[in-house]
mmCIF file of N, CA and C in Angstrom:
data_model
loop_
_atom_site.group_PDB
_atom_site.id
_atom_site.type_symbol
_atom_site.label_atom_id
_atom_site.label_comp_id
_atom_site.label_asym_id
_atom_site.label_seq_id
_atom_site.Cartn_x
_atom_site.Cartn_y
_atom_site.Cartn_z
ATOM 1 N N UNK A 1 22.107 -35.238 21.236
ATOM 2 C CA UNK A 1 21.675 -34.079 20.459
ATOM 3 C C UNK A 1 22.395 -32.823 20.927
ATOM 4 N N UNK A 2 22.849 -31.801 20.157
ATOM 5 C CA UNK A 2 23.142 -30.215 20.483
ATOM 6 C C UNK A 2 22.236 -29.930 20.129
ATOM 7 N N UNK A 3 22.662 -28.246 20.789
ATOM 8 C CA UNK A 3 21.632 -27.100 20.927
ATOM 9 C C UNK A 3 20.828 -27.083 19.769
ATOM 10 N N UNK A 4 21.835 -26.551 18.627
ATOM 11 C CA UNK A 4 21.132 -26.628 17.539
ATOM 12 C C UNK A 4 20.278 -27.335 17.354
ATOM 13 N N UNK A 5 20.731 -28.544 17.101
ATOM 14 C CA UNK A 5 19.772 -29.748 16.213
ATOM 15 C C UNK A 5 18.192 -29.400 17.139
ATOM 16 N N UNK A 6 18.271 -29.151 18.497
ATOM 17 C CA UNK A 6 17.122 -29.723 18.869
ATOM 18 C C UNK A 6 16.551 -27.880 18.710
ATOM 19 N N UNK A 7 16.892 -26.828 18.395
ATOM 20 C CA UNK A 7 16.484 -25.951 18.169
ATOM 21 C C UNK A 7 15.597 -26.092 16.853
ATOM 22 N N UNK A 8 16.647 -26.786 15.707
ATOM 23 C CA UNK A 8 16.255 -26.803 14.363
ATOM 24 C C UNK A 8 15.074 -27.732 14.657
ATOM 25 N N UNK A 9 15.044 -28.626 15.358
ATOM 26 C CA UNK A 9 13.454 -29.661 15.223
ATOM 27 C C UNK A 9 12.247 -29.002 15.928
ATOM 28 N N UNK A 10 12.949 -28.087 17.076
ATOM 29 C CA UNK A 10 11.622 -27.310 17.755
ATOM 30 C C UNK A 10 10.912 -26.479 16.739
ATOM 31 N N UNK A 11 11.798 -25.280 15.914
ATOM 32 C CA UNK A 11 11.433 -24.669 15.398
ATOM 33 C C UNK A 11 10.995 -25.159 13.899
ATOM 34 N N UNK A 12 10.639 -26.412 13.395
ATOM 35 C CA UNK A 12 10.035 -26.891 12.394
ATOM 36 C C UNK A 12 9.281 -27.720 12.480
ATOM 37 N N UNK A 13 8.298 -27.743 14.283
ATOM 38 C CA UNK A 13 7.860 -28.763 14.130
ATOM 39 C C UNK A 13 5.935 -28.068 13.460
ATOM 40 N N UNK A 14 5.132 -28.595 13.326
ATOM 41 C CA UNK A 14 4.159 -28.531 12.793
ATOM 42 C C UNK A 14 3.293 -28.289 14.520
ATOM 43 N N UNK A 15 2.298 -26.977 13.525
ATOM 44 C CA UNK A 15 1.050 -26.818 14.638
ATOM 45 C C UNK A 15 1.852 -25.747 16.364
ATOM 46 N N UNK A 16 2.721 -25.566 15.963
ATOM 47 C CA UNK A 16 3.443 -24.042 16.786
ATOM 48 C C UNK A 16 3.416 -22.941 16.600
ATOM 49 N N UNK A 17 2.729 -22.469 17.725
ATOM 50 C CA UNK A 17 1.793 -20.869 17.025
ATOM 51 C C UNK A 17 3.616 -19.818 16.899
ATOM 52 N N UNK A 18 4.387 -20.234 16.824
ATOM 53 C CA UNK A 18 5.509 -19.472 16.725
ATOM 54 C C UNK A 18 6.078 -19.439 15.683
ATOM 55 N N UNK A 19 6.808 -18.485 14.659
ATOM 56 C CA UNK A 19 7.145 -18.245 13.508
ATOM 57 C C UNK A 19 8.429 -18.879 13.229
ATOM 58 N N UNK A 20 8.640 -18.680 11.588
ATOM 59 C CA UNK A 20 10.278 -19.361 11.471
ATOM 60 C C UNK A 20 11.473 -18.084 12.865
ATOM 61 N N UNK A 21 12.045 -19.034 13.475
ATOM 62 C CA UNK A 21 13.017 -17.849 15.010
ATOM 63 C C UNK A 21 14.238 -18.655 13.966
ATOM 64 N N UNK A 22 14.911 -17.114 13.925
ATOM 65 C CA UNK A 22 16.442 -16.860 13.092
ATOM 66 C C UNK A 22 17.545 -16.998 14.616
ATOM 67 N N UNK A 23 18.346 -17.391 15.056
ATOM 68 C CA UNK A 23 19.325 -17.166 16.232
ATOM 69 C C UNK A 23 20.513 -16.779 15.543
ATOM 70 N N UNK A 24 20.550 -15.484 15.997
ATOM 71 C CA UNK A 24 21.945 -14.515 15.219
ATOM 72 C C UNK A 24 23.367 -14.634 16.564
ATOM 73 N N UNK A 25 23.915 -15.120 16.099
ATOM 74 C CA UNK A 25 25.257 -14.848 17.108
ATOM 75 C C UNK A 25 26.025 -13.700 16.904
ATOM 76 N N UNK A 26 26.035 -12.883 17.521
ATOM 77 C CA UNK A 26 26.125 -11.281 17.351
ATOM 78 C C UNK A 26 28.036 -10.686 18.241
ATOM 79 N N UNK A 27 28.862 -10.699 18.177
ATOM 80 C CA UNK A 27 30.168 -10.377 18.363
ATOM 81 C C UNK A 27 30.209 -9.249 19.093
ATOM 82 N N UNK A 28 30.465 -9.517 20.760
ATOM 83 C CA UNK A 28 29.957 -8.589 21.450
ATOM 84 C C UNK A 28 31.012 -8.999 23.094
ATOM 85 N N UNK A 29 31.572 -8.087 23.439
ATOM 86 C CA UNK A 29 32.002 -7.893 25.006
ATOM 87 C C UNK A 29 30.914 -7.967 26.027
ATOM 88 N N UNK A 30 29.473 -7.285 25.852
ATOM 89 C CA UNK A 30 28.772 -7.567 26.380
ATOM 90 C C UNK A 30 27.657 -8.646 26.456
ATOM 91 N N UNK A 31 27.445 -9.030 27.861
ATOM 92 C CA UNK A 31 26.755 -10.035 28.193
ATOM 93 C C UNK A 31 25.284 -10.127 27.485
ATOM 94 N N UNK A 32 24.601 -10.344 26.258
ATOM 95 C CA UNK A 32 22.911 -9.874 25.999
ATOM 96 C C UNK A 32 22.554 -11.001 25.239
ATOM 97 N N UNK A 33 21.086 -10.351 25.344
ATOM 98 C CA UNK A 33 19.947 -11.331 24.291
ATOM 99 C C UNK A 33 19.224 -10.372 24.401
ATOM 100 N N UNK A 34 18.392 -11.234 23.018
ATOM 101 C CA UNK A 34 17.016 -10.082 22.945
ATOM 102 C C UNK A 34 16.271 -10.856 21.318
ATOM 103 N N UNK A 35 15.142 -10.213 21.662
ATOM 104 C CA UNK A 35 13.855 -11.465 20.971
ATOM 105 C C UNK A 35 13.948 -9.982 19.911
ATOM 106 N N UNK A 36 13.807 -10.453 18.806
ATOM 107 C CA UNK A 36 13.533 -8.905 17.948
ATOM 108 C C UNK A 36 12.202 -9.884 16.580
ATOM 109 N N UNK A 37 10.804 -9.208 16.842
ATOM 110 C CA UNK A 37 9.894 -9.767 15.477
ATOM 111 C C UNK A 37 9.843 -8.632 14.506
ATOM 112 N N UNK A 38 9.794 -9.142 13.489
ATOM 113 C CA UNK A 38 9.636 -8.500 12.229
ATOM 114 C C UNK A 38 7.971 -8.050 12.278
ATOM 115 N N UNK A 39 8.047 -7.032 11.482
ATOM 116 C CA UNK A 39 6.802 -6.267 11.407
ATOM 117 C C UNK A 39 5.528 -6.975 11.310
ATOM 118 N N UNK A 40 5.825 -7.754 10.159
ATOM 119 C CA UNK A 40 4.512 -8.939 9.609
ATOM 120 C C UNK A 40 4.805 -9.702 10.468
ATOM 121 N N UNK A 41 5.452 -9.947 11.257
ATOM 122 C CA UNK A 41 5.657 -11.303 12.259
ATOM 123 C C UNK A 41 5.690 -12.558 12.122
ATOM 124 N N UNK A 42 6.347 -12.511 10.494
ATOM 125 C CA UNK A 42 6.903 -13.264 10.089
ATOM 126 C C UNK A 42 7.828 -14.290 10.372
ATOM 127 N N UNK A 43 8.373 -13.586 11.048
ATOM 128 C CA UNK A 43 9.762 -13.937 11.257
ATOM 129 C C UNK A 43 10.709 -13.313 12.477
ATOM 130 N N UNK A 44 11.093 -14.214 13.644
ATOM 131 C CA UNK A 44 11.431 -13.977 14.810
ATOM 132 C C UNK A 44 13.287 -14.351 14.857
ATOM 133 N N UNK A 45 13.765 -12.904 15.507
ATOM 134 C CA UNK A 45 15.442 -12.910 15.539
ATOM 135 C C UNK A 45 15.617 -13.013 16.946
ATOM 136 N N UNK A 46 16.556 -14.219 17.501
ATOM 137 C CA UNK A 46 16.772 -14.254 18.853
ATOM 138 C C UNK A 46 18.774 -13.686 18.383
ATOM 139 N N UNK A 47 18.634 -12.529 19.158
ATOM 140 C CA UNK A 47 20.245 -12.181 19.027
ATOM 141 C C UNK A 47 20.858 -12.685 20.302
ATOM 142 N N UNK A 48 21.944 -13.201 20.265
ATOM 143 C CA UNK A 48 22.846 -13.857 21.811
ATOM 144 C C UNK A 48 24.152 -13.371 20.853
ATOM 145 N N UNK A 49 24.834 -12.516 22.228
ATOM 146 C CA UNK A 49 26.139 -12.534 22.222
ATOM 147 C C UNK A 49 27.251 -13.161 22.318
ATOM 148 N N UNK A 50 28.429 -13.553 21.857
ATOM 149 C CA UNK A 50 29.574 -14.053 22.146
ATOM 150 C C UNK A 50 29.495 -14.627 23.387
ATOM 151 N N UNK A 51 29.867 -13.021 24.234
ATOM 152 C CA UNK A 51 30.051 -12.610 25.711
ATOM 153 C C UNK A 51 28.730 -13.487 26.558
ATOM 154 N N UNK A 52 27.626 -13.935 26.325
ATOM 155 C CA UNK A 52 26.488 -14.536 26.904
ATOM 156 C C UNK A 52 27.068 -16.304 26.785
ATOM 157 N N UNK A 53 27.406 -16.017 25.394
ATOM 158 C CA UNK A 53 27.358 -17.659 24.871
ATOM 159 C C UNK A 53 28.864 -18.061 25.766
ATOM 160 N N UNK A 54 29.822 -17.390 26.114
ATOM 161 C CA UNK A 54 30.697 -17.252 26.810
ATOM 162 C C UNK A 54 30.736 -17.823 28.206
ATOM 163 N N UNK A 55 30.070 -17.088 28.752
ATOM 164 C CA UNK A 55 29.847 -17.125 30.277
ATOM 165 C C UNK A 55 28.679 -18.478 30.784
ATOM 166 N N UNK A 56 27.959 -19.067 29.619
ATOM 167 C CA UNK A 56 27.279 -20.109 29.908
ATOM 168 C C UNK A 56 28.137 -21.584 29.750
ATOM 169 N N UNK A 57 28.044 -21.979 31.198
ATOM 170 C CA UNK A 57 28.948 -22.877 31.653
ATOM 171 C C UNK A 57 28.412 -24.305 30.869
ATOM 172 N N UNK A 58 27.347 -24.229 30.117
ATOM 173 C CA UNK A 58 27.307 -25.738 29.687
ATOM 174 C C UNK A 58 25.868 -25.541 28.554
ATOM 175 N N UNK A 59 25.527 -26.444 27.955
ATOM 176 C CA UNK A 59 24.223 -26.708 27.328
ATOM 177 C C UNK A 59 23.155 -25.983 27.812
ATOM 178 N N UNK A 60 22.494 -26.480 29.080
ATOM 179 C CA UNK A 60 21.801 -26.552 29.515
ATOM 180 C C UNK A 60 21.576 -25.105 30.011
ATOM 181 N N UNK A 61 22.477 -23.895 30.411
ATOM 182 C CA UNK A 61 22.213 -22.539 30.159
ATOM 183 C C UNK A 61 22.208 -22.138 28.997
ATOM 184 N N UNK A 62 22.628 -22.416 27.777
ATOM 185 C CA UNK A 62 22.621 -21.662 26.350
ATOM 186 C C UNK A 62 21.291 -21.807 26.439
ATOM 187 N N UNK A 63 20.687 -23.045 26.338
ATOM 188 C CA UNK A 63 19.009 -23.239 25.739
ATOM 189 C C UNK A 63 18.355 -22.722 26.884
ATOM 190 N N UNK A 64 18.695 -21.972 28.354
ATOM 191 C CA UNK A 64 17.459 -21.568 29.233
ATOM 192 C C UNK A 64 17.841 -20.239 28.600
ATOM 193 N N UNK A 65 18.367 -19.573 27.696
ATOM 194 C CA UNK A 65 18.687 -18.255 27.957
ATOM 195 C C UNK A 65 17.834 -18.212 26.422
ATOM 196 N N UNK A 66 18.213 -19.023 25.720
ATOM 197 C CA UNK A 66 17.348 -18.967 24.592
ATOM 198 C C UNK A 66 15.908 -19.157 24.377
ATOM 199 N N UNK A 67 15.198 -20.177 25.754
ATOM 200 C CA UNK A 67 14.071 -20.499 25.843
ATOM 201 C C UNK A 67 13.358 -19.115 26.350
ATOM 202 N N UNK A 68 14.376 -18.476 27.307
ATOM 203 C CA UNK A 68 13.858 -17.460 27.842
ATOM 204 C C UNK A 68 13.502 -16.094 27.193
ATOM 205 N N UNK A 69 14.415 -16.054 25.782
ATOM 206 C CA UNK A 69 14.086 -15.151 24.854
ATOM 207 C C UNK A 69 12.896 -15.543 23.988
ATOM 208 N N UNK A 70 12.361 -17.182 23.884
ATOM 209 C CA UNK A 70 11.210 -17.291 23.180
ATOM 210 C C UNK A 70 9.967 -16.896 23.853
ATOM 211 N N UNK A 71 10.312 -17.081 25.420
ATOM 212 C CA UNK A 71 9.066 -16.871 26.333
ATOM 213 C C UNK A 71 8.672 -15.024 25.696
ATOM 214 N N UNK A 72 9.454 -14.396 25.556
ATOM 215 C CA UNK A 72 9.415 -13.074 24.919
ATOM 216 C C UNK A 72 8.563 -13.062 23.762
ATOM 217 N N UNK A 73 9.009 -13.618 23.185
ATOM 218 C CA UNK A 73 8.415 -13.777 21.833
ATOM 219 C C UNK A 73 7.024 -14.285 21.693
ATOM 220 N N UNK A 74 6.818 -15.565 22.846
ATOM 221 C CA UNK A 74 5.636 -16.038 22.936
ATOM 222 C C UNK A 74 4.304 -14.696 23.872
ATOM 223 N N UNK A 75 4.917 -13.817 24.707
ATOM 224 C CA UNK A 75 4.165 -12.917 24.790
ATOM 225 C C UNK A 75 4.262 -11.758 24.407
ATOM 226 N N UNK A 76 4.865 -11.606 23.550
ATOM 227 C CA UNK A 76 4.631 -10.354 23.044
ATOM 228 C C UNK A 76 5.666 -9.238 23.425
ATOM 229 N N UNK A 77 6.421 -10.123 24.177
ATOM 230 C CA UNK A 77 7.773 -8.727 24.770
ATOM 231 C C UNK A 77 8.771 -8.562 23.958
ATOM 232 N N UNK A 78 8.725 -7.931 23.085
ATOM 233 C CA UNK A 78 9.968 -8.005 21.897
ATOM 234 C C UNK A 78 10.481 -6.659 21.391
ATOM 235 N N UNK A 79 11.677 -6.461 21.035
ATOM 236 C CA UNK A 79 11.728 -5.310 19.832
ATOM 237 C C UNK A 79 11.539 -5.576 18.936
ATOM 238 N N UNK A 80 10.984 -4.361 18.359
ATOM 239 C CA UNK A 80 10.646 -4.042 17.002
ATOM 240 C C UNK A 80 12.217 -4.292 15.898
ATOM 241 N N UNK A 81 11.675 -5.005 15.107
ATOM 242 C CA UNK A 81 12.379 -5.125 13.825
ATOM 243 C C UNK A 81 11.888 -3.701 12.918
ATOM 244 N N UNK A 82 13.574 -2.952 12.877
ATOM 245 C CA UNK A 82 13.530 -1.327 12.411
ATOM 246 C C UNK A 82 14.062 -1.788 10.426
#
């Protein structure tokens, strides 16, 4: 399995108090992430940079960096969707 696929099955599985999560790959020199929910909370944007997706030496850091932006999401630490 890749990242994706097992992203796409996490995020559709049934009975997850977590919303449809969009992962934007965002074109960037700098190293970031960041959990951004929409107002109605609808709908959750994990942005990762180039430069992040870059510097992660294998699988297994893309998805801790991404898990680590859901842990955000799962409590409440997020930006606001402007």
């Amino acid at each position: 399995d890749n990242l994706s696929d097992s992203l796409t099955f996490y995020s559709s599985k049934e009975n997850t108090d977590l919303n449809i999560i969009k992962l934007e790959i965002v074109e960037s020199e700098l190293p970031q992430a960041s959990a951004i929910q929409s107002s109605d909370q609808s709908l959750s944007t994990i942005k990762l940079s180039t430069k992040i997706l870059e510097l992660a030496v294998n699988e297994d850091e893309k998805a801790f960096i991404i898990a680590h932006e859901m842990s955000h999401l799962r409590q409440g630490f997020f930006l606001p969707d402007l």
